[in-house]
XYZ file of C-alpha atoms in Angstrom:
715
model
C 65.925 86.542 82.901
C 64.066 89.237 84.960
C 65.940 87.913 88.022
C 69.186 88.329 86.516
C 68.399 91.842 85.404
C 67.089 92.682 88.855
C 70.272 91.106 90.492
C 72.463 93.009 88.092
C 70.965 96.377 89.081
C 71.816 95.753 92.748
C 75.280 94.023 92.542
C 77.894 95.120 94.913
C 79.459 97.407 91.901
C 76.566 98.243 89.958
C 74.612 99.755 92.893
C 77.245 102.706 92.940
C 77.196 103.384 89.089
C 73.170 103.572 89.495
C 73.626 105.646 92.490
C 76.101 108.032 90.778
C 74.163 108.287 87.581
C 70.973 109.265 89.291
C 72.757 111.916 91.167
C 74.150 113.510 88.223
C 70.775 113.446 86.741
C 69.325 115.144 89.826
C 71.738 118.085 89.589
C 70.950 118.771 86.019
C 67.223 118.060 86.093
C 67.106 120.375 89.456
C 68.648 123.062 87.300
C 65.761 123.162 84.808
C 63.010 122.109 87.206
C 63.443 125.641 88.872
C 62.753 127.374 85.644
C 59.320 125.429 84.824
C 57.277 128.202 86.191
C 58.535 130.446 83.531
C 57.145 128.537 80.887
C 53.862 128.116 82.206
C 50.836 129.356 80.168
C 48.078 130.167 82.194
C 46.350 132.243 79.648
C 42.694 130.760 79.101
C 42.964 131.361 75.193
C 45.855 128.980 75.145
C 43.717 126.041 76.669
C 41.414 125.876 73.808
C 41.721 123.864 70.578
C 42.079 125.749 67.299
C 38.470 124.539 66.118
C 36.762 126.485 68.978
C 34.817 129.643 67.656
C 36.460 131.944 70.240
C 39.832 130.815 68.954
C 38.940 131.208 65.351
C 37.611 134.678 66.295
C 41.296 135.508 67.884
C 42.763 134.520 64.848
C 40.560 136.915 62.697
C 40.923 139.702 65.363
C 44.708 139.664 64.963
C 43.974 142.370 62.528
C 42.525 144.710 64.919
C 44.424 144.031 68.113
C 47.680 142.393 69.112
C 47.099 138.725 70.604
C 49.510 139.714 73.307
C 47.540 142.897 74.624
C 46.530 142.371 78.264
C 43.472 144.927 79.133
C 43.799 145.852 82.698
C 41.387 147.793 84.891
C 42.338 149.808 88.023
C 38.917 150.017 90.086
C 38.265 152.662 92.784
C 35.331 152.358 95.246
C 34.233 154.497 98.176
C 31.328 153.626 99.896
C 28.598 156.679 99.900
C 30.429 158.295 96.705
C 34.000 159.235 95.230
C 34.919 162.659 96.362
C 36.491 165.505 94.436
C 39.705 164.675 96.195
C 39.280 161.115 94.987
C 38.677 162.204 91.303
C 41.964 164.492 91.545
C 43.794 161.457 93.018
C 42.501 159.181 90.151
C 43.408 161.645 87.502
C 46.993 161.487 88.566
C 47.045 157.981 88.914
C 46.029 157.562 85.179
C 48.674 159.825 84.174
C 51.305 157.788 86.150
C 49.597 154.547 84.916
C 49.877 155.653 81.183
C 53.852 156.246 81.752
C 54.472 152.535 82.949
C 56.721 150.288 81.080
C 54.642 148.066 78.747
C 51.535 150.286 78.232
C 50.198 150.444 74.805
C 50.441 153.892 73.419
C 47.024 155.604 73.491
C 45.553 152.867 76.100
C 46.507 155.023 79.354
C 42.969 154.919 80.589
C 41.555 157.810 78.703
C 38.008 156.469 77.309
C 35.556 159.460 76.141
C 33.626 159.754 79.265
C 34.669 162.311 81.711
C 34.317 162.303 85.437
C 31.399 164.717 86.807
C 34.013 166.923 88.619
C 36.633 167.191 86.061
C 35.050 169.779 83.645
C 37.281 172.452 84.464
C 40.144 170.695 83.444
C 38.406 168.925 80.785
C 40.273 165.723 81.310
C 38.736 162.575 80.379
C 40.252 160.009 82.585
C 38.155 157.154 83.175
C 34.414 155.643 83.717
C 32.025 156.287 86.689
C 29.036 154.420 87.745
C 25.760 156.201 87.835
C 25.720 156.068 91.835
C 29.404 157.753 92.005
C 30.627 154.631 94.066
C 32.813 153.220 91.604
C 35.456 154.567 89.034
C 37.583 152.658 86.509
C 40.761 153.430 84.835
C 41.406 151.093 81.978
C 44.703 150.580 80.274
C 46.537 147.840 78.240
C 49.816 146.263 78.717
C 51.724 144.427 75.991
C 55.013 142.586 77.015
C 55.385 140.327 74.129
C 54.960 136.472 74.202
C 56.120 136.301 77.882
C 53.857 139.210 79.082
C 51.572 137.045 81.346
C 54.532 136.102 83.199
C 55.426 139.993 83.685
C 52.094 140.705 85.235
C 52.893 139.998 88.987
C 55.478 143.181 88.803
C 52.724 145.262 87.224
C 50.215 144.499 89.786
C 52.889 145.441 92.595
C 53.751 148.645 90.519
C 49.890 149.468 90.298
C 49.287 148.955 93.922
C 51.824 151.239 94.655
C 50.399 153.821 92.154
C 46.697 153.761 93.129
C 45.399 154.708 96.271
C 42.447 156.674 98.226
C 42.687 158.550 101.208
C 40.369 157.644 104.202
C 38.981 154.316 103.593
C 38.991 154.338 99.879
C 39.542 151.001 98.172
C 41.546 150.196 94.956
C 41.525 146.743 93.045
C 43.187 145.714 89.921
C 40.770 143.668 87.825
C 39.979 142.957 84.201
C 42.115 140.217 82.434
C 45.448 141.859 83.739
C 44.005 141.560 87.201
C 42.973 137.909 86.788
C 46.575 137.026 85.488
C 47.906 138.647 88.723
C 45.657 136.586 90.575
C 46.766 133.420 88.948
C 50.171 134.144 89.581
C 49.586 134.778 93.230
C 47.272 131.465 93.238
C 50.238 129.233 92.031
C 53.082 131.100 93.583
C 53.600 128.378 96.426
C 53.884 125.348 93.779
C 57.435 124.992 94.305
C 57.591 125.719 97.950
C 54.542 125.548 100.261
C 52.791 122.696 98.152
C 55.984 120.489 97.677
C 56.859 121.012 101.469
C 53.323 120.196 102.449
C 53.142 117.160 100.298
C 56.530 115.831 101.708
C 55.657 116.771 105.165
C 52.462 114.723 105.196
C 54.353 111.530 103.705
C 57.130 112.036 105.912
C 54.640 111.409 109.046
C 52.868 108.856 107.322
C 56.005 106.951 106.799
C 57.298 107.173 110.205
C 54.073 105.652 111.591
C 54.499 103.048 108.741
C 57.909 102.025 109.105
C 58.635 102.934 112.951
C 62.116 104.107 112.016
C 63.584 107.284 112.345
C 65.696 106.481 109.027
C 64.392 104.621 106.548
C 61.536 107.070 105.687
C 64.388 109.389 104.088
C 65.052 106.911 101.011
C 61.882 106.910 99.593
C 61.409 110.735 100.035
C 64.837 111.370 98.541
C 63.973 109.127 95.433
C 60.696 110.770 95.227
C 62.220 114.323 95.043
C 64.938 112.960 92.701
C 61.868 111.923 90.403
C 60.110 115.015 90.737
C 63.308 117.373 89.922
C 64.042 115.075 86.963
C 60.581 114.826 85.436
C 60.175 118.509 85.950
C 63.427 119.263 83.992
C 62.500 117.069 81.143
C 59.197 118.748 80.967
C 60.675 122.101 80.974
C 62.534 121.366 78.112
C 59.876 119.973 76.090
C 57.526 122.922 77.072
C 60.421 125.310 75.868
C 61.387 123.601 72.760
C 58.485 121.232 71.742
C 55.383 123.368 72.547
C 54.166 121.139 75.331
C 51.384 123.216 77.279
C 51.870 123.454 81.026
C 50.109 125.528 83.295
C 49.850 125.921 87.019
C 47.128 123.347 87.312
C 49.126 120.501 85.518
C 52.243 121.656 87.672
C 50.628 121.152 90.938
C 49.030 117.952 89.951
C 52.337 116.635 88.704
C 53.894 117.450 92.096
C 51.478 115.648 94.275
C 51.155 112.921 91.688
C 54.863 112.050 91.714
C 55.626 112.093 95.543
C 52.158 110.160 96.158
C 52.526 107.611 93.345
C 56.392 107.396 93.969
C 56.027 106.773 97.686
C 53.267 104.157 96.718
C 55.851 102.048 94.721
C 58.483 102.680 97.245
C 56.171 101.171 99.916
C 55.583 98.211 98.025
C 59.184 97.364 96.971
C 60.523 97.993 100.569
C 57.641 95.664 102.088
C 58.691 92.966 99.572
C 62.502 93.631 100.317
C 61.888 93.071 104.119
C 60.118 89.867 103.336
C 63.172 88.598 101.355
C 65.746 89.846 103.961
C 63.791 87.344 106.323
C 64.445 84.540 104.002
C 67.835 85.198 102.526
C 71.027 86.280 104.356
C 72.718 88.280 101.681
C 71.099 91.652 101.172
C 71.970 91.956 97.409
C 70.096 88.539 96.669
C 67.288 89.599 98.796
C 66.923 92.890 96.745
C 67.435 91.045 93.487
C 64.539 88.492 94.532
C 62.243 91.665 95.829
C 62.661 93.432 92.433
C 61.862 90.093 90.495
C 58.792 89.863 92.464
C 57.654 93.370 93.020
C 58.806 95.025 89.923
C 56.158 93.621 87.476
C 53.318 94.837 89.575
C 54.756 98.181 89.922
C 55.570 98.229 86.102
C 51.938 97.351 85.408
C 50.393 99.871 87.793
C 52.725 102.690 86.600
C 52.258 101.878 82.988
C 48.508 101.684 83.676
C 48.398 105.355 85.287
C 50.915 106.549 82.585
C 48.729 105.285 79.575
C 45.565 106.284 81.276
C 46.967 109.825 81.582
C 48.235 109.846 77.808
C 44.552 109.133 76.880
C 44.080 112.790 77.795
C 45.856 113.809 74.595
C 42.498 113.133 72.926
C 40.772 115.946 74.830
C 40.000 118.933 72.983
C 40.877 121.211 75.685
C 44.573 121.912 75.422
C 45.159 122.123 79.174
C 43.722 118.893 79.503
C 45.569 117.309 76.740
C 48.976 118.877 78.034
C 48.141 117.124 81.454
C 48.565 113.856 79.874
C 52.248 113.727 78.855
C 53.123 116.061 81.806
C 51.537 113.441 84.217
C 52.730 110.549 82.223
C 56.320 111.778 82.115
C 56.281 112.351 85.860
C 55.050 108.658 86.283
C 57.493 106.958 83.896
C 60.399 108.661 85.300
C 59.128 107.817 89.064
C 59.087 104.150 88.175
C 62.737 104.313 86.855
C 63.858 106.044 90.015
C 62.173 103.580 92.204
C 63.228 100.593 90.498
C 66.808 101.418 90.040
C 67.792 104.426 92.833
C 65.620 103.289 95.684
C 67.096 99.540 95.454
C 70.595 100.729 94.943
C 70.126 102.973 98.167
C 68.565 100.002 100.215
C 71.402 97.685 99.639
C 74.091 100.282 100.191
C 72.705 100.946 103.735
C 72.016 97.532 104.363
C 69.753 96.230 106.883
C 70.539 98.633 109.909
C 68.323 101.342 107.787
C 65.375 99.382 109.258
C 66.490 100.232 112.635
C 65.162 99.587 115.437
C 62.945 96.785 113.997
C 65.533 94.859 111.890
C 64.233 92.103 109.588
C 66.727 89.604 110.740
C 67.420 86.566 108.749
C 65.171 83.746 109.615
C 62.775 85.632 111.559
C 58.987 85.241 111.160
C 56.966 87.603 108.977
C 54.563 89.399 111.087
C 51.775 89.863 108.464
C 50.744 86.355 108.746
C 48.909 87.059 111.912
C 48.129 90.757 111.597
C 44.942 92.724 111.472
C 44.390 91.954 107.537
C 44.805 88.267 108.102
C 41.959 88.482 110.816
C 39.728 90.632 108.403
C 40.339 88.013 105.850
C 39.118 85.341 107.964
C 35.983 87.189 108.712
C 35.185 88.034 105.231
C 35.716 84.142 104.384
C 32.979 83.156 106.700
C 30.191 84.885 104.483
C 31.932 86.548 101.338
C 28.915 86.727 99.196
C 26.865 88.833 101.656
C 30.093 90.769 102.467
C 30.471 91.848 98.894
C 26.665 92.455 98.155
C 26.419 94.579 101.158
C 29.447 96.406 100.406
C 28.324 97.267 96.627
C 25.029 98.528 97.952
C 26.426 100.870 100.302
C 28.764 102.188 97.754
C 25.859 102.428 95.234
C 23.844 104.296 97.723
C 26.605 106.899 98.277
C 27.047 107.231 94.722
C 23.375 108.805 94.743
C 24.831 111.877 96.125
C 26.338 112.872 92.848
C 22.793 113.830 91.717
C 22.789 116.700 93.919
C 26.279 117.826 92.569
C 26.100 121.541 91.232
C 27.686 121.114 87.631
C 27.391 124.825 87.183
C 30.891 126.298 85.926
C 32.497 128.630 88.675
C 32.284 132.318 88.252
C 35.168 134.565 89.042
C 33.922 135.217 92.475
C 33.480 131.425 93.253
C 37.036 130.393 91.620
C 38.987 130.743 94.841
C 38.746 130.053 98.474
C 40.009 133.482 99.518
C 39.466 136.891 98.369
C 41.679 138.328 95.654
C 41.727 142.129 94.413
C 40.687 140.851 91.124
C 37.639 139.295 92.190
C 36.377 142.246 94.312
C 36.978 144.537 91.686
C 35.210 142.615 89.106
C 32.088 142.073 91.508
C 32.269 146.017 91.910
C 32.024 146.490 88.367
C 29.233 144.118 87.993
C 27.235 145.500 90.756
C 27.713 149.195 90.093
C 27.842 149.155 86.195
C 30.374 151.496 85.399
C 30.579 150.058 81.792
C 33.872 148.320 82.010
C 34.902 147.481 78.461
C 37.937 145.224 79.143
C 36.216 142.032 78.540
C 33.617 143.025 75.729
C 31.860 140.513 73.393
C 33.793 140.412 70.227
C 32.157 140.052 67.016
C 34.156 139.709 63.772
C 32.409 139.667 60.190
C 32.906 140.385 56.638
C 32.247 144.114 56.140
C 29.526 143.514 53.500
C 27.193 142.138 56.111
C 28.216 144.333 59.102
C 25.101 146.316 59.190
C 22.745 143.141 59.219
C 24.920 141.594 61.956
C 24.558 144.883 64.105
C 20.864 145.050 63.376
C 20.560 141.210 64.428
C 21.839 142.136 67.954
C 18.791 144.300 68.718
C 17.044 141.052 69.509
C 19.366 140.244 72.401
C 18.341 141.763 75.558
C 20.907 142.747 78.514
C 23.845 143.648 76.363
C 25.636 146.965 76.545
C 26.424 149.515 73.714
C 27.382 148.210 70.305
C 30.413 149.617 68.885
C 30.598 149.155 64.953
C 32.840 152.358 64.171
C 36.107 150.595 64.230
C 37.338 150.651 60.522
C 37.390 147.638 58.553
C 40.517 145.870 57.541
C 40.724 143.768 54.288
C 36.904 143.498 54.122
C 36.571 142.225 57.697
C 34.630 144.463 60.201
C 35.241 144.196 63.830
C 32.300 145.073 66.412
C 32.462 145.359 70.022
C 29.450 144.571 72.156
C 29.368 145.829 75.818
C 28.550 143.699 78.827
C 28.522 144.501 82.560
C 28.567 140.616 83.472
C 31.461 139.112 84.710
C 32.732 137.022 81.925
C 33.300 133.687 83.625
C 29.642 133.720 85.027
C 27.039 131.328 83.900
C 24.964 134.522 82.859
C 27.677 135.682 80.711
C 27.919 132.169 78.759
C 24.140 132.209 78.189
C 24.573 135.889 76.809
C 26.950 134.783 74.595
C 24.912 132.036 73.249
C 22.125 134.269 72.557
C 24.731 136.769 70.581
C 25.924 133.817 68.566
C 22.272 132.545 67.944
C 21.542 136.137 66.856
C 24.457 136.822 64.463
C 24.638 133.456 62.895
C 21.113 133.980 61.650
C 22.748 136.334 59.200
C 23.345 134.301 56.012
C 26.537 134.506 54.505
C 28.111 136.893 57.076
C 30.897 134.505 58.001
C 30.552 135.661 61.460
C 32.258 134.785 64.598
C 31.987 135.627 68.249
C 34.704 135.858 70.652
C 35.923 137.444 73.870
C 36.651 136.367 77.433
C 33.035 135.209 77.914
C 32.999 133.369 74.799
C 36.274 131.547 75.954
C 34.837 130.341 79.157
C 31.582 129.154 77.279
C 33.795 127.288 74.607
C 36.110 125.584 77.426
C 32.898 124.304 79.246
C 31.603 122.888 75.923
C 35.049 121.070 74.806
C 35.256 119.986 78.404
C 31.842 118.221 78.317
C 32.836 116.514 75.039
C 36.109 115.314 76.517
C 33.960 113.707 79.298
C 31.959 111.737 77.059
C 34.785 110.508 74.900
C 37.861 110.001 77.072
C 36.228 108.361 80.058
C 35.163 105.275 77.810
C 38.582 104.994 76.476
C 40.369 104.954 79.843
C 37.959 102.231 80.695
C 38.927 100.301 77.764
C 42.555 100.608 77.907
C 42.695 99.853 81.640
C 40.520 96.701 80.983
C 42.915 95.593 78.336
C 46.054 96.217 80.634
C 44.232 94.193 83.240
C 43.567 91.411 80.869
C 47.137 91.214 79.648
C 48.678 91.390 83.158
C 46.112 88.735 84.872
C 45.453 86.790 81.770
C 41.775 86.744 82.380
C 38.512 88.245 81.241
C 36.327 87.601 84.369
C 38.488 89.161 86.865
C 39.601 92.393 84.937
C 35.890 93.077 84.370
C 34.982 92.622 88.097
C 38.027 94.890 88.900
C 36.776 97.429 86.760
C 33.312 97.386 88.223
C 34.643 97.899 91.585
C 36.779 100.863 90.634
C 33.793 102.486 88.782
C 31.705 102.004 91.948
C 34.451 103.564 94.195
C 34.460 106.563 91.686
C 30.631 106.946 92.042
C 30.715 106.667 95.727
C 33.748 109.279 95.795
C 31.726 111.623 93.615
C 28.422 111.241 95.655
C 30.403 111.936 98.783
C 32.275 114.694 97.714
C 29.055 116.569 96.532
C 27.809 116.523 99.925
C 31.225 117.787 101.215
C 31.288 120.666 98.599
C 27.749 121.709 99.392
C 28.926 121.917 103.091
C 32.010 123.734 102.471
C 29.905 126.330 100.189
C 31.362 125.671 96.708
C 29.073 127.266 94.096
C 29.977 124.699 91.563
C 32.436 122.482 89.718
C 35.129 123.174 86.945
C 33.873 121.506 83.727
C 36.801 119.188 83.571
C 36.234 117.887 87.143
C 34.484 114.810 86.357
C 37.163 113.696 83.991
C 40.463 114.517 86.272
C 38.698 112.645 89.138
C 37.883 110.057 87.050
C 41.302 109.511 85.417
C 43.060 109.818 88.925
C 40.822 107.367 90.732
C 40.597 104.751 88.018
C 44.199 104.781 86.961
C 45.723 105.020 90.314
C 42.784 102.981 92.306
C 43.716 100.165 89.656
C 46.907 100.192 91.264
C 45.996 98.679 94.537
C 44.009 95.940 92.889
C 46.938 95.347 90.899
C 49.092 94.972 93.709
C 46.622 92.705 95.399
C 45.698 90.560 92.384
C 49.419 90.076 91.362
C 49.903 88.686 94.645
C 46.833 86.477 94.319
C 48.021 85.229 91.104
C 51.361 84.595 92.311
C 50.259 82.503 95.207
C 47.487 80.589 93.255
C 49.337 77.773 91.919
C 50.644 76.785 95.077
C 47.739 77.548 97.410
C 44.543 77.907 95.193
C 42.566 80.931 94.690
C 40.591 81.244 97.829
C 43.698 80.751 100.076
C 45.821 82.599 97.925
C 43.292 85.506 98.425
C 43.681 85.465 101.977
C 47.522 85.339 101.709
C 47.681 88.391 99.497
C 45.371 90.206 101.622
C 47.432 89.545 104.983
C 51.028 90.233 102.887
C 49.708 93.483 101.194
C 47.009 94.903 103.580
C 49.528 97.043 105.339
C 51.640 98.274 102.633
C 48.495 99.201 100.474
C 46.718 100.864 103.094
C 49.962 102.902 103.772
C 50.066 103.807 100.020
C 46.511 104.714 100.028
C 47.144 107.109 103.115
C 50.175 108.535 101.150
C 48.149 109.282 98.077
C 45.235 110.569 99.859
C 47.117 112.844 101.890
C 49.144 114.131 98.988
C 46.015 114.878 96.957
C 44.483 116.299 100.069
C 47.556 118.972 100.046
C 46.166 120.498 96.843
C 43.740 122.185 99.140
C 46.672 124.517 100.294
C 46.240 126.302 96.867
C 43.460 128.800 97.194
C 41.807 127.596 93.996
C 38.245 125.649 94.345
C 38.761 123.639 91.073
C 42.090 122.212 92.625
C 40.563 121.770 96.136
C 37.760 119.855 94.626
C 40.006 117.514 92.858
C 42.092 116.910 95.814
C 39.253 116.212 98.126
C 37.427 113.761 95.741
C 40.605 112.117 94.731
C 41.577 111.671 98.545
C 38.202 110.349 99.182
C 38.227 107.967 96.479
C 41.480 106.585 97.337
C 40.439 106.011 101.000
C 37.371 104.347 99.987
C 39.372 102.051 97.302
C 42.225 101.244 99.894
C 39.998 100.480 102.948
C 36.724 99.280 101.426
C 37.246 98.169 97.667
C 40.350 96.411 97.638
C 40.443 95.086 101.296
C 36.535 94.147 101.382
C 34.987 93.956 98.129
C 37.642 92.603 95.924
C 38.661 90.111 98.426
C 35.091 89.004 99.294
C 34.370 88.386 95.381
C 37.780 86.344 95.096
C 36.506 84.119 98.061
C 33.061 83.854 96.664
C 33.795 83.174 92.766
C 36.906 81.237 93.572
C 38.829 79.475 90.748
C 36.415 80.719 87.968
C 37.804 84.198 88.511
C 40.581 83.460 86.130
C 38.316 82.505 83.224
C 39.258 81.528 80.594
C 42.597 80.856 82.134
C 43.016 77.530 84.144
C 45.528 78.985 86.573
C 43.547 77.328 89.526
C 43.755 73.522 88.167
C 42.942 70.700 90.333
C 45.880 69.667 92.690
C 47.088 66.713 94.513
C 45.071 66.933 97.914
C 48.061 66.061 99.876
C 49.504 69.496 98.912
C 46.673 71.171 100.778
C 46.311 70.978 104.424
C 42.942 70.661 106.133
C 43.198 74.123 107.314
C 43.990 75.603 103.817
C 41.143 73.529 102.009
C 39.083 75.515 99.530
C 35.894 74.967 101.609
C 37.741 75.971 104.955
C 37.937 79.617 103.722
C 34.586 80.253 102.271
């Protein structure tokens, strides 16, 4: 039945119907895909679950502040001290800033502290540090629900307004400045990132196929898959509240390009095999689909289901990545199993020029490098797999030196942004920036006791409890000079929470930017503990169903986990060499899900071929045939996936660069070491029992096995 379906999809007439259908979907999908960045939500508060204390605090604070408000600080700095001319310029800037579109009335940078030189004017225009080197003008913008998307234009206008003469520096900081930076960081997702990913894939495909034409078909299909999936995700984000942010869109792009090209490589390799055996290209594609589709569907389903496991996360950003990535994978599978076959049979054998697979020609993989590697492994398979496992285990020890501390604002990017420099100046010079205070909300009857409890917390700034209560709820602002994303700020929030929660019956909640950062770290730690075992279990079940065995799936899971450990350990050394100060709290989970879900792909490709060849040749001989026939295509697929994830490093964000490095390294280890050496050696050493409890490798008629292919001859 599978063969009939495969043949029907690539028939002389249906191939044109499939091609026309996908071209129509491509046009429609591209229209919506271009709008995907418009529905991104990069606001930190949207990443947390409703159960987080900082999220619950935001809900109660809605009586005192609009949740769409975006506090923004304009930081002025001059080495050696600001001059009277600087103060005059800042006063003029403050007036102009207060007149900008979107400024909340009354927030136009006029806190109750005057500059030391503006007594004559009596104008209170900002805050100044004790050393006189830094001043800050604060304001609040509100553009409604889509306000964060309007911040880039606000940043440009602020940069046009604010300036100091003769070497003075001006930076836009605070939550508004961070939003502007986030926009700049992800500005290249639709262009630079995609083009870079496609460029590296094109280069690898040119070397793989050695054809000036063939590479274009997988690339075109990958782009179709990306545009269609982005269009669908846009509709879900717009109308079904799917959370999409810059990080998930970046990962979607490299995942679809990388995984899609992997599936294309596997299908094209099998199609080329069949073209050597069958004269009619439609028949050859029918057989190729019949053989390759189950492995592609199984591997893609593993990735998609593994990604959907992320929906168990408390972090909305992590949970949102699950369906985003799963949609991308499912759409890509459909494209590669329908559009790509149609294009291949439409173009015919000439697309492989100058190395066209002629009917009846010899399959070159039987005598290639992978066949020779298999022969060497077969001489002492036990020694090979034990030695390989020990080396990977030693590499895993590097994870003990990985800095698990969350990244402060100054450490989050691979290049310097104004918001980072501005925040550093505020922290170093302490002019009393209150754009990111610790926010305490309690019932008004216990407000005095809550304020008194704050006396035991060292290092906090002024406590403002003079805000009028609303409906029995009191809002208290706790000043801080710390960067809200720093570990020190998180520790300070924990101290504040410990103090105010000791007041019985106060129903007190602590929120603010630093509290959001702390709650995200705690939610991510919980997600790591819960989701990683679930993904392992899901992948194990899929392998058991696919291979109809218990032992081989357990061994494969063990090899992938070992590969993950080695990648993490070696990545820790690389991060240290690159000077990265820490890792994002979600880093272990993201790397795990990509390496396990994607890394298991190559084992599925290999073991599916082993299982296919076993009834005819026996497990040990089948393992060598599978390695020889799939070695080239799996290696190319691994290089493609590693290169596409490595492209994440073009985005100047440390967390994405770390994910890209770790996943790329893990894929290379999995492709060249785990799949080619470790798994093959295990297959050869264990032999037929690897299919336990299935009796796939039954005793055969000795006459069917040549002397050169006997079980003993390959061990």
